[in-house]
XYZ file of C-alpha atoms in Angstrom:
648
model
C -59.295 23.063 165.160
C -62.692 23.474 166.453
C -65.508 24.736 163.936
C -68.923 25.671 164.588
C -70.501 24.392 161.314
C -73.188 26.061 159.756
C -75.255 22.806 158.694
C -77.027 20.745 155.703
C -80.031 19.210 156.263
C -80.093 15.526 155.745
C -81.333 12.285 157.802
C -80.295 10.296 160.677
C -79.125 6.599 159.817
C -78.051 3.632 162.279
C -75.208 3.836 164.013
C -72.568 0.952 162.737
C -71.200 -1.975 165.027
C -69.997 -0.994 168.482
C -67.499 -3.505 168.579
C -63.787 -3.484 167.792
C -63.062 -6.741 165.775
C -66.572 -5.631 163.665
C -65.039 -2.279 162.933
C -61.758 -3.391 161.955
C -63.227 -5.796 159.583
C -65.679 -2.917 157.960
C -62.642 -0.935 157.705
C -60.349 -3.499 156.110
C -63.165 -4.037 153.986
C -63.043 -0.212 152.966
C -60.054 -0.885 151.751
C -60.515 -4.360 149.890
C -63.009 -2.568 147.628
C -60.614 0.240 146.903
C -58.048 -2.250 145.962
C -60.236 -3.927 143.424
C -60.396 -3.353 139.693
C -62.106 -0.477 137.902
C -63.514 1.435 141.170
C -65.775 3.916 140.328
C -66.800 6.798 143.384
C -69.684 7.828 140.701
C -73.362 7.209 141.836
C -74.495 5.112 144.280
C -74.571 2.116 143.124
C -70.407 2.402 142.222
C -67.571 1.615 144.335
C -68.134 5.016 146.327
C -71.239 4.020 147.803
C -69.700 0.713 149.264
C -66.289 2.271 150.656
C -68.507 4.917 152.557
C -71.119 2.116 154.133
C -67.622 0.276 155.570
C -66.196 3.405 156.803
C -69.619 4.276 158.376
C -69.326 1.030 159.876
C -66.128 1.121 160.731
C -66.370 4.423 163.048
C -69.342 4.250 164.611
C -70.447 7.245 162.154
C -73.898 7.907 160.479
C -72.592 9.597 157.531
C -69.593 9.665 155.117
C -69.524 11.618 151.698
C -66.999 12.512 149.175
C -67.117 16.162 148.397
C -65.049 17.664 144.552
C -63.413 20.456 143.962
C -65.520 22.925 141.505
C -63.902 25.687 139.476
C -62.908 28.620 140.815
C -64.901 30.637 143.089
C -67.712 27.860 143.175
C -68.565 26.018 146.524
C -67.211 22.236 146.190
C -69.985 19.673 145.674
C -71.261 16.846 146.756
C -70.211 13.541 144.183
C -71.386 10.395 146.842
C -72.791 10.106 150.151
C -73.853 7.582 152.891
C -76.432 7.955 155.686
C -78.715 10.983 156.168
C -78.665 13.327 159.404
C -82.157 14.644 159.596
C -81.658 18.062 161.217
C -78.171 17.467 161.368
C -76.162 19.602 158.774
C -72.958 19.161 156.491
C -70.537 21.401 157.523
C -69.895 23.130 154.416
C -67.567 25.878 155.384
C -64.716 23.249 157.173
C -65.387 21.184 153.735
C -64.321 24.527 151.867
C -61.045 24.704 154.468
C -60.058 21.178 153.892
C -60.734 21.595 150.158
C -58.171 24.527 149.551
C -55.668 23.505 152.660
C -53.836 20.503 151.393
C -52.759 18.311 154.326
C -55.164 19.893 156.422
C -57.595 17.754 158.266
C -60.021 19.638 160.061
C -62.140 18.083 163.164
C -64.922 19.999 164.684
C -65.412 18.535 168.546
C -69.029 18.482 169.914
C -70.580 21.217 171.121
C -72.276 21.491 174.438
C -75.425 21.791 173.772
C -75.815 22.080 170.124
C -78.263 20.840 167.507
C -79.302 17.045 167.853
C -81.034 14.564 169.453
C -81.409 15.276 172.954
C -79.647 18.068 173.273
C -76.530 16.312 171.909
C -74.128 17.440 169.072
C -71.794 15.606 166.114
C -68.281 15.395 165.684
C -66.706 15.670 162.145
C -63.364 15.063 160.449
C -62.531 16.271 157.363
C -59.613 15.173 155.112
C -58.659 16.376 152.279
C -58.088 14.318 148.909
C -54.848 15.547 147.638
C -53.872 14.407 144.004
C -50.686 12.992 142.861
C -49.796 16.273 141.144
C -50.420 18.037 144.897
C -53.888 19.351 144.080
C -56.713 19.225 146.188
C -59.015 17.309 144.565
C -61.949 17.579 147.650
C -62.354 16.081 150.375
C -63.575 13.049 152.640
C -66.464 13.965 155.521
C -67.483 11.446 157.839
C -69.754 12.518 160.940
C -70.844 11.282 164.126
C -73.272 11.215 167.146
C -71.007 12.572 170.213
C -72.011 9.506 171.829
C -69.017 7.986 170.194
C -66.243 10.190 171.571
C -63.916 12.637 170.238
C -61.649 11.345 167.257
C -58.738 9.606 167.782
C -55.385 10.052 166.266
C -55.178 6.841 165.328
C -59.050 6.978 163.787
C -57.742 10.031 161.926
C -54.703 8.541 160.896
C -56.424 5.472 159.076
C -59.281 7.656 157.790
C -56.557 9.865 156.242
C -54.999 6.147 154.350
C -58.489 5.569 153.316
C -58.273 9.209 151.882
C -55.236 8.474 149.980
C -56.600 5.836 148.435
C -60.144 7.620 147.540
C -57.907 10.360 146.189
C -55.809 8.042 143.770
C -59.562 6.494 142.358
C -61.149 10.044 142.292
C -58.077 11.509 140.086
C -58.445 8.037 138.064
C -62.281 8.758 137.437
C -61.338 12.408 136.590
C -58.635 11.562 134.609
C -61.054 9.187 132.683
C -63.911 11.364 132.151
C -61.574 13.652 130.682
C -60.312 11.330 128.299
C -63.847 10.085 127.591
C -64.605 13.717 126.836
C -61.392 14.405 124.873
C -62.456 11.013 122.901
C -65.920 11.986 122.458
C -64.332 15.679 120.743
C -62.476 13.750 118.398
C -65.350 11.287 117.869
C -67.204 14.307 117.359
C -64.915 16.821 115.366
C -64.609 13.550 113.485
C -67.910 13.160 112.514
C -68.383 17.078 112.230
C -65.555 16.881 109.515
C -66.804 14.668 107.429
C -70.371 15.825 107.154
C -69.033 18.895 106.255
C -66.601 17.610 103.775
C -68.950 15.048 102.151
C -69.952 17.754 99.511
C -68.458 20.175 97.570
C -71.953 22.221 96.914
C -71.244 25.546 98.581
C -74.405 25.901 99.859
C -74.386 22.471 101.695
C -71.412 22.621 102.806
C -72.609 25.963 105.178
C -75.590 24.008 106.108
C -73.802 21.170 107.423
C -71.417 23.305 108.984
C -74.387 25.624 110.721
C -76.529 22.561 111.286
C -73.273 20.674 113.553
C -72.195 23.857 115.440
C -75.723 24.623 116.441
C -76.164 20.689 117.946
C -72.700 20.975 119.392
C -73.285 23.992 121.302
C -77.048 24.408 121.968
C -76.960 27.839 120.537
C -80.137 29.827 119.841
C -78.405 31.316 116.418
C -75.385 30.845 114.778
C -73.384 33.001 111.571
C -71.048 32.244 108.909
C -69.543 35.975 107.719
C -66.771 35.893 105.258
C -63.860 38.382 105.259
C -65.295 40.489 108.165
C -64.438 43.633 107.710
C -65.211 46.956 110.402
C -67.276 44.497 112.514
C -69.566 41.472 111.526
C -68.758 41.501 108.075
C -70.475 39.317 105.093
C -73.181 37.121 106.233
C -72.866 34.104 103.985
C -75.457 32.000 105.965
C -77.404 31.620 109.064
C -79.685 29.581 111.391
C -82.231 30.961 113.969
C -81.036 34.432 112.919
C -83.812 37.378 113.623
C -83.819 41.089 114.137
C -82.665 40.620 117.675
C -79.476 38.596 117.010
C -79.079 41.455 114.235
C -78.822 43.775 116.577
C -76.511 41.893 118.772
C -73.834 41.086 116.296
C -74.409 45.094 115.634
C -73.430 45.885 118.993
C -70.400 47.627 119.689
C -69.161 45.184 121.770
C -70.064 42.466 119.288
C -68.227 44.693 116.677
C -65.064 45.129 118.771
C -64.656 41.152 118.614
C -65.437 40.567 115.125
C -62.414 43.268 114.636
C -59.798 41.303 117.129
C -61.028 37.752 115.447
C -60.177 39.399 111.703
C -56.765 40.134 113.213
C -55.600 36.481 114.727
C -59.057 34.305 114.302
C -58.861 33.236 117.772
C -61.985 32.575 119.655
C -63.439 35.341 122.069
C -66.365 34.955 124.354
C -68.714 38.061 125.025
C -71.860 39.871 126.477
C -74.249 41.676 124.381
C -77.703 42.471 125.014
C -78.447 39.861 127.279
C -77.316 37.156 125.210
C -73.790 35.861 125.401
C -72.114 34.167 122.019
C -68.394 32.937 120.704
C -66.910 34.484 117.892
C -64.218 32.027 116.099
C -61.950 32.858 113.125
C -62.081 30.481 109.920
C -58.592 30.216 109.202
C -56.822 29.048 106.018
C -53.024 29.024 105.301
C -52.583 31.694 107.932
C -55.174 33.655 106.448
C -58.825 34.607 108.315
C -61.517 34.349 105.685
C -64.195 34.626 107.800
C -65.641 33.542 111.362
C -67.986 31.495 113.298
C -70.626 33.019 115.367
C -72.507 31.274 118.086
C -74.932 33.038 119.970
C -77.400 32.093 122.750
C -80.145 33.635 125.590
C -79.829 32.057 128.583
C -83.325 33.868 129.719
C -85.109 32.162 126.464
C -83.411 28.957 126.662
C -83.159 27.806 130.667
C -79.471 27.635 130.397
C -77.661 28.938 133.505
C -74.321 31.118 132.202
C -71.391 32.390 134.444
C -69.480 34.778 134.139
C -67.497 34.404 130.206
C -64.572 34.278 129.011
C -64.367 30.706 131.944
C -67.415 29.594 129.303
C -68.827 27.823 132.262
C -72.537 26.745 132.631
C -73.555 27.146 128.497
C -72.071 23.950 126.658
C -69.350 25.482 124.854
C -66.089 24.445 124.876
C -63.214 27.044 123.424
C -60.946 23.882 121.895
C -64.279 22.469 120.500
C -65.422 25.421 118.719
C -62.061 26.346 117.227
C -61.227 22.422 116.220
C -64.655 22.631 114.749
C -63.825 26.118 112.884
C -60.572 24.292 111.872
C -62.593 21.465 109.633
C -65.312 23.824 108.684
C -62.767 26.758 107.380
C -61.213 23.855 105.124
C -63.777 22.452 103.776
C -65.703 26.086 103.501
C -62.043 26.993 101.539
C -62.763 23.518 99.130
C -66.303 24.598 98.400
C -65.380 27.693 97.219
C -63.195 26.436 95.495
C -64.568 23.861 93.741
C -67.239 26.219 93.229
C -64.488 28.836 91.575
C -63.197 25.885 88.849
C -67.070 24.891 87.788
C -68.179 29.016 87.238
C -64.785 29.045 85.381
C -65.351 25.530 83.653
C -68.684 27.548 82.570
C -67.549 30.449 81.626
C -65.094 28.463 79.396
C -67.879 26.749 78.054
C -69.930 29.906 77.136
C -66.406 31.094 75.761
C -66.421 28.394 73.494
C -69.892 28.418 72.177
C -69.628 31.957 71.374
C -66.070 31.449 69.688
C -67.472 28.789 67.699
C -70.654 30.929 66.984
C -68.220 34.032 65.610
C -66.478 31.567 63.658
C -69.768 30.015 62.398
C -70.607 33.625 61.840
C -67.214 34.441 59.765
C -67.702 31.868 57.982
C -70.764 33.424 56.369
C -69.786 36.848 55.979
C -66.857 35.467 53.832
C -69.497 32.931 51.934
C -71.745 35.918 51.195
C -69.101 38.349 50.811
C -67.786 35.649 48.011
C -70.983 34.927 46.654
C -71.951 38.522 46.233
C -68.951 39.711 44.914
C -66.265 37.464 43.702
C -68.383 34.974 42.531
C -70.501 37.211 40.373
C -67.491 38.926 39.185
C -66.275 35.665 38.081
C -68.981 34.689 36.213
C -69.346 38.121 34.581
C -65.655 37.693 33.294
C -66.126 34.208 32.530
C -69.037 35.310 30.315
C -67.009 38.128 28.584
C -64.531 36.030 27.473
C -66.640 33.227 26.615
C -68.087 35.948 23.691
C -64.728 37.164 23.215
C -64.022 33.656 22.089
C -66.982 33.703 20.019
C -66.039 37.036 18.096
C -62.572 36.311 17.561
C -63.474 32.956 16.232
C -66.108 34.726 13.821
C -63.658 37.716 13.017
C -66.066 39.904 14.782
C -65.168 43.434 15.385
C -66.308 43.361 18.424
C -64.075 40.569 19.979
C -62.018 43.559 21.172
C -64.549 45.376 23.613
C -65.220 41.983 24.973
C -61.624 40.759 26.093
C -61.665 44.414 27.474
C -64.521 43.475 29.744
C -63.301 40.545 30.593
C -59.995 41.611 31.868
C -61.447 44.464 33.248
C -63.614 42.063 35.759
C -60.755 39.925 36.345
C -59.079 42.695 37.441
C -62.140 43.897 39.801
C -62.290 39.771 40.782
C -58.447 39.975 41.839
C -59.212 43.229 44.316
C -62.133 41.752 45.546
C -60.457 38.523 46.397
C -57.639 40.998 48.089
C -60.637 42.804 49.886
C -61.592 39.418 51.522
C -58.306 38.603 52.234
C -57.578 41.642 54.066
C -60.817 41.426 55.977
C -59.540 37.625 57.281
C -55.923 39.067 58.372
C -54.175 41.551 56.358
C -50.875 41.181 55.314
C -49.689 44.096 56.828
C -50.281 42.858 60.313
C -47.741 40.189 60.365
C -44.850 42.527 58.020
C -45.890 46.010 59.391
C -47.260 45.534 62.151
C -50.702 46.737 64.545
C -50.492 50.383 62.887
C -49.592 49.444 59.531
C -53.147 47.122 59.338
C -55.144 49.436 61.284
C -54.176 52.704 58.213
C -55.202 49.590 55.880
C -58.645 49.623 57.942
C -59.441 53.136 58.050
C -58.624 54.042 54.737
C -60.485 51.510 53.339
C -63.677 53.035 55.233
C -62.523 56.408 54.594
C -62.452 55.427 50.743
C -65.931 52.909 50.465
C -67.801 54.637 53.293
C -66.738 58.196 53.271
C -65.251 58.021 57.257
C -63.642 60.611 59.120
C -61.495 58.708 60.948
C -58.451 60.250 62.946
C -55.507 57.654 64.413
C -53.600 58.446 67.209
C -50.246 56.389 67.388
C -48.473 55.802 70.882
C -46.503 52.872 70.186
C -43.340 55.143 68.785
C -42.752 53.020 66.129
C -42.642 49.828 68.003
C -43.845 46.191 67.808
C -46.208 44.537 70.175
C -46.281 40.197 71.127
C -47.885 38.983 68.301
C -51.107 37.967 70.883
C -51.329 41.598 71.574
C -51.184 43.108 67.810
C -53.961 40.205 66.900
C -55.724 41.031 69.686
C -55.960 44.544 69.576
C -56.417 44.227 66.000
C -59.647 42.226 66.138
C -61.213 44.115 69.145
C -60.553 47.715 66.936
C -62.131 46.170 64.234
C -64.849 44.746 65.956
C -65.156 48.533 67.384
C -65.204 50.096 64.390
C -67.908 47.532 62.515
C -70.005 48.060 65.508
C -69.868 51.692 65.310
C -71.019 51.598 61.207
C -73.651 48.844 61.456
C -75.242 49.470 64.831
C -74.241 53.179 65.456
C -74.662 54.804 62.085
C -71.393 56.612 62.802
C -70.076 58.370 60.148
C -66.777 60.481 62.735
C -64.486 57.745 64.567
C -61.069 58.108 66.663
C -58.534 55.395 67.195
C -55.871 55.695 69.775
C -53.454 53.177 70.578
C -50.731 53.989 73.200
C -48.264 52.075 75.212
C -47.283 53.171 79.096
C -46.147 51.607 81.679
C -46.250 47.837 80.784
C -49.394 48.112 79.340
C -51.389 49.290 75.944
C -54.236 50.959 75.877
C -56.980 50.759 73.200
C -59.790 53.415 72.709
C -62.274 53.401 69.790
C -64.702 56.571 69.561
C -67.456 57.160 67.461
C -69.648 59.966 67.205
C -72.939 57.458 66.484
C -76.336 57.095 67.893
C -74.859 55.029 71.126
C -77.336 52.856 73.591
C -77.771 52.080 76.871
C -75.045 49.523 77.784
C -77.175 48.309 81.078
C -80.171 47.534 78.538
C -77.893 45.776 76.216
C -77.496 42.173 78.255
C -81.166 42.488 79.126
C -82.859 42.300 75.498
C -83.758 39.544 73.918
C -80.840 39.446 71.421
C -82.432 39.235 68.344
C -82.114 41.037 64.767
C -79.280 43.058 65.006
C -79.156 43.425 68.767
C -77.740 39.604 68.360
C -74.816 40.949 66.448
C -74.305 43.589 68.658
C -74.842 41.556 71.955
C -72.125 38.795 69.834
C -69.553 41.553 69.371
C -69.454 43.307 72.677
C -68.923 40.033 74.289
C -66.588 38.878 71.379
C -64.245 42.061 72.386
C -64.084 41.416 76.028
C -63.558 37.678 75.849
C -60.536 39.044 73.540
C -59.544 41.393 76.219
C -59.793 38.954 78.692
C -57.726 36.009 77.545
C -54.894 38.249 77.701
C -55.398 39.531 81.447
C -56.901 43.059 80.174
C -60.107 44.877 81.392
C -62.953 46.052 78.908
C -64.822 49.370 79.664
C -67.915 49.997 77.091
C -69.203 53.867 77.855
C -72.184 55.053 75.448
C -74.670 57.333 75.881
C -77.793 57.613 72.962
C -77.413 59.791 70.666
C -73.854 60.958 72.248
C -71.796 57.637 70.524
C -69.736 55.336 72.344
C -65.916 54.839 73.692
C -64.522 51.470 73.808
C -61.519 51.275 76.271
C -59.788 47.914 76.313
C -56.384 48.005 78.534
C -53.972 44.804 77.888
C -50.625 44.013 80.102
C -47.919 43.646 77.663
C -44.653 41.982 78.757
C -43.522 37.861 78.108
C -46.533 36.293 79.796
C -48.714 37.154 76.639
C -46.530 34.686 75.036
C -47.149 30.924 75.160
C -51.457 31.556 74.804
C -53.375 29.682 73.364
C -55.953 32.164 71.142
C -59.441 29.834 70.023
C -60.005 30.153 66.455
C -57.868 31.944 63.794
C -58.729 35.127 63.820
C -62.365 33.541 63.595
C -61.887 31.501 60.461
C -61.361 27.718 61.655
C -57.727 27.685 62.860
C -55.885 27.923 66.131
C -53.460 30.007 66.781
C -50.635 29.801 69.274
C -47.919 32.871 69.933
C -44.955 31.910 72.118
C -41.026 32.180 71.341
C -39.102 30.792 69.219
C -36.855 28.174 70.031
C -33.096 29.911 69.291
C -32.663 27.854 65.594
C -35.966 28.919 64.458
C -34.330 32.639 64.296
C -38.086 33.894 65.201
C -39.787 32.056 62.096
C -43.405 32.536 61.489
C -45.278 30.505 60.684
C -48.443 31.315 58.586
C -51.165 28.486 57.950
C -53.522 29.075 55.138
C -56.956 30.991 57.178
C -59.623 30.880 54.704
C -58.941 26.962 54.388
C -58.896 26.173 58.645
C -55.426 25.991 58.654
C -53.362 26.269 61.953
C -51.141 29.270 62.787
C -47.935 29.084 64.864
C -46.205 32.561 65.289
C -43.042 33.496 67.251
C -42.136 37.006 68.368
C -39.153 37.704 66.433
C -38.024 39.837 63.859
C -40.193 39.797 60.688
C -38.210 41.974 58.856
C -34.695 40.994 57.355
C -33.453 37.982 59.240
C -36.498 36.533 60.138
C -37.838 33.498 57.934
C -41.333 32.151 57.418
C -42.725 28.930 56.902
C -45.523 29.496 53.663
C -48.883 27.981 53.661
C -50.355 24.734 55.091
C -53.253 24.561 52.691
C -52.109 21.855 50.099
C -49.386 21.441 47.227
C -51.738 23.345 45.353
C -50.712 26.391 46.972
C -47.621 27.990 45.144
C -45.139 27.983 48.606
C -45.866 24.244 48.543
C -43.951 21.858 46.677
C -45.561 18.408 44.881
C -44.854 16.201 48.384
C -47.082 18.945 50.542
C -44.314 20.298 52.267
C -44.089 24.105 52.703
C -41.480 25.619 51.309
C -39.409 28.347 53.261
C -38.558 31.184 51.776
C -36.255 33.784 53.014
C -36.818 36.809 51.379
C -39.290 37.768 54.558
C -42.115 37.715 51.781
């Protein structure tokens, strides 16, 4: 087919050998370096540069290039060339035809006339390079001077084996850039990887993971969100970020692909504001927690960008970005949660600290609650009788009045020592139940404080786990000591009531209240320590056993104390720091089916231990006595407890 080709410039070389037997021998030599190892048509100092001189040679032409295939819709480009053609041009448009015709060589015969020297024009064939998959992989130009004649078939026909071969190396180098490039990925998500993952600090971890995608993709700005929600979500870091790539990712557009990446997490290209950007899910288990954002300004940064989603022209690579959001989700998913264990290896410290500090602090409310009252009760009756012994011994009359006293502050020293007991854990909790201790409690402040205190019972007459009843205990009774040494109170109301799988606790006193926000923010001394101690105390409680705490006070209007605890079998099996904050552990869980839901009691004002099955307490159900010593009266002489089943 003829073609009247609209021309490149380039320069005029020397025309090859004239001769036959020379151009055979330039030809055959064509194909001798095509036939050696590792041929390379890149540059010109590769094997492409030496096949064209020998073809040149071969046909009497002054130039030969090898013209690729670009992607679609771009003009195919020049990869090597031989000779120059001074006003001479490449013709472009039959390279285009040979490129997308496979099979189709196309030879443009001279034209009277035309553009040359001396009013001479140049011949051209063009053959394209077909691959082995039958894709046209470019094509093979060789030009010239008219001088030389038309082309011959059989010229054609041994450019077109030359072809063949070119086309086998050309696919070769292809295919081995590509794996180069695929190698270099790996190399490179590799690497990426295990910066990333070579710390579990949360906040290094998203620097190394900004810091890589910003050098693998040239952006100008680049976003970690977490958990995006109606659009760009929760920024958890950011590089090069500004007011302008605020309002970008705040573009509708922008917006639109956040929402379609928080569905699948697959990466989307887009246009916003002049700046184009990537938007890639972080994906865990199945599960997007949050996307990678790369965004960049082609006017600010040089960088020539076609048309997305291709991604052509900026140096981003759709595979890349989402292998890369692939290692930086999982180790993004570690940090977290390696930072999740240490706040809750923390907060188990603080937990412990303060449980040892309540128990420090029980222990010297019961010394000083001894010492203040037992002890000087004992010594008063030890005193009494000492005289009475005196009297008697003298036959003094009044020998009577003094055994009087004495008994009469043994008998005070036996309801103090009662008092103290029941402050530890009163009896009534373990036989009675949560109801039966908390009347103990209130009437005992109704009697020694003069209380108005109303009880509302929801539990219709049942039992709770034992974890529950201890727990609800000791937060109502924290309550209620709050409300008479910080609140003044002198009107309280206890409600306990059991719905749906869970019991709810509410303590309210008509006291002077506070400000619950100022609370955590004083310095927590004098008695806003105790305070402070006890709020914290009675949601650690709450807390343990999977409930919620809610403190509400206003001044001068009292305060409500609502503490909501699940109660069904996972309660049982806990592990509860400190008996009842007196030196012991204690440890609720079921019985195994011999024990017949035994409970076990250790002795609490001496550290002892505490194992306690659910069970019934009441007629059927034994118990294992005290742990303290064979001193204690349910031990025998070897310091074994005895068991006793009378329930007592």
């Amino acid at each position: 087919m003829e073609v009247t080709p609209p021309l490149d410039a380039i320069a005029v070389a020397a025309p090859g050998p004239t001769d036959p037997a020379s151009r055979m021998h330039s030809l055959l030599m064509a194909h001798s370096v095509l036939a050696g190892p590792e041929v390379r048509l890149m540059g010109p100092t590769g094997g492409g540069e030496a096949v064209l001189t020998h073809i040149c040679a071969g046909t009497g032409a002054f130039h030969a290039s090898i013209w690729v295939v670009g992607a679609p819709g771009e003009a195919p480009r020049l990869q090597v060339g031989h000779g120059s053609l001074g006003a001479r041009r490449v013709p472009t448009r039959g390279i285009g035809l040979a490129c997308t015709e496979a099979r189709t060589v196309v030879r443009a015969k001279p034209v009277p006339g035309g553009a040359g020297r001396e009013g001479s024009s140049d011949s051209w064939v063009l053959i394209p390079l077909a691959g082995t998959r039958g894709s046209v992989l470019g094509a093979l130009c060789v030009s010239r001077n008219v001088e030389h004649g038309d082309w011959l078939a059989d010229e054609v026909l041994l450019l077109e084996a030359l072809a063949s071969h070119l086309a086998v190396h050309l696919e070769n180098g292809q295919l081995h850039d590509q794996l180069v490039r695929a190698l270099d990925e790996v190399l490179t998500l590799y690497g990426a990887g295990e910066a990333i993952s070579s710390s579990l600090d949360l906040d290094n971890v998203l620097s190394g993971i900004l810091d890589i995608s910003r050098r693998l993709t040239q952006a100008d700005a680049c976003y970690i969100t977490e958990n995006p929600v109606g659009g760009a979500g929760v920024v958890l870091a950011s590089q090069g970020g500004s007011e302008y790539w605020d309002r970008v990712r705040s573009s509708q557009t922008v917006v639109e692909v956040h929402d379609q990446v928080r569905e699948d997490g697959i990466a989307r290209p887009f246009r916003a504001l002049g700046a184009v950007g990537w938007c890639i899910g972080l994906k865990v288990r199945g599960q997007v927690i949050g996307s990678l954002e790369v965004y960049a300004l082609p006017e600010m940064s040089g960088r020539e960008v076609q048309p997305l989603p291709d991604g052509h022209g900026w140096a981003v690579e759709p595979h890349l970005l989402s292998g890369l959001a692939m290692q930086a989700a999982i180790a993004l998913e570690n940090a977290k949660l390696y930072q999740a264990v240490r706040e809750k290896e923390a907060h188990l410290q603080r937990l412990v600290e303060r449980m040892i500090g309540a128990q420090e602090e029980d222990r010297r409310r019961v010394a000083y609650d001894i010492h203040d009252g037992l002890a000087q009760l004992m010594v008063s009756a030890h005193q009494h009788l000492q005289t009475f012994g005196i009297y008697y011994q003298q036959g003094d009359e009044r020998a009577g009045p003094s055994l009087q006293k004495g008994l009469f502050m043994l008998q005070k020293s036996i309801e103090e020592v009662r008092k103290v007991i029941a402050g530890l854990r009163p009896s009534e909790l373990d036989d009675f139940g949560l109801m039966a201790a908390l009347q103990l409690t209130v009437q005992n402040l109704r009697d020694e404080f003069g209380w108005q205190v109303e009880i509302v019972d929801g539990l219709d007459s049942g039992r709770l786990p034992a974890a529950v009843e201890v727990t609800a205990y000791r937060i109502i009774q924290e309550a209620l000591n709050n409300a008479r040494r910080h609140g003044e109170a002198r009107r309280a109301k206890v409600a306990v009531v059991r719905r749906n799988g869970e019991v709810e606790l509410q303590v309210r006193d008509w006291g002077r209240g506070f400000d619950v926000r100022s609370l955590s923010e004083r310095a927590g001394t004098g008695s806003d320590a105790g305070h402070r101690v006890g709020v914290h105390g009675m949601r650690e409680r709450a807390h343990l056993l999977g409930g919620t705490f809610h403190i509400d006070s206003v001044p001068e209007d009292g305060t409500t104390v609502t503490v909501v605890i699940p109660v069904d079998r996972s309660t049982d099996g806990l592990m509860l720091g400190g008996a009842d904050g007196f030196g012991g552990m204690v440890r609720v869980g079921e019985a195994p089916a011999s024990a017949g839901g035994a409970v076990v009691t250790g002795a609490r004002s001496r550290g002892g231990g505490v194992l306690s099955w659910p069970g019934q307490r009441n007629g059927g159900g034994g118990s294992i006595g005290n742990w303290a010593g064979a001193s204690d009266p349910d031990v025998n002489a070897a310091g074994s407890p005895v068991i006793r089943e009378d329930g007592g």
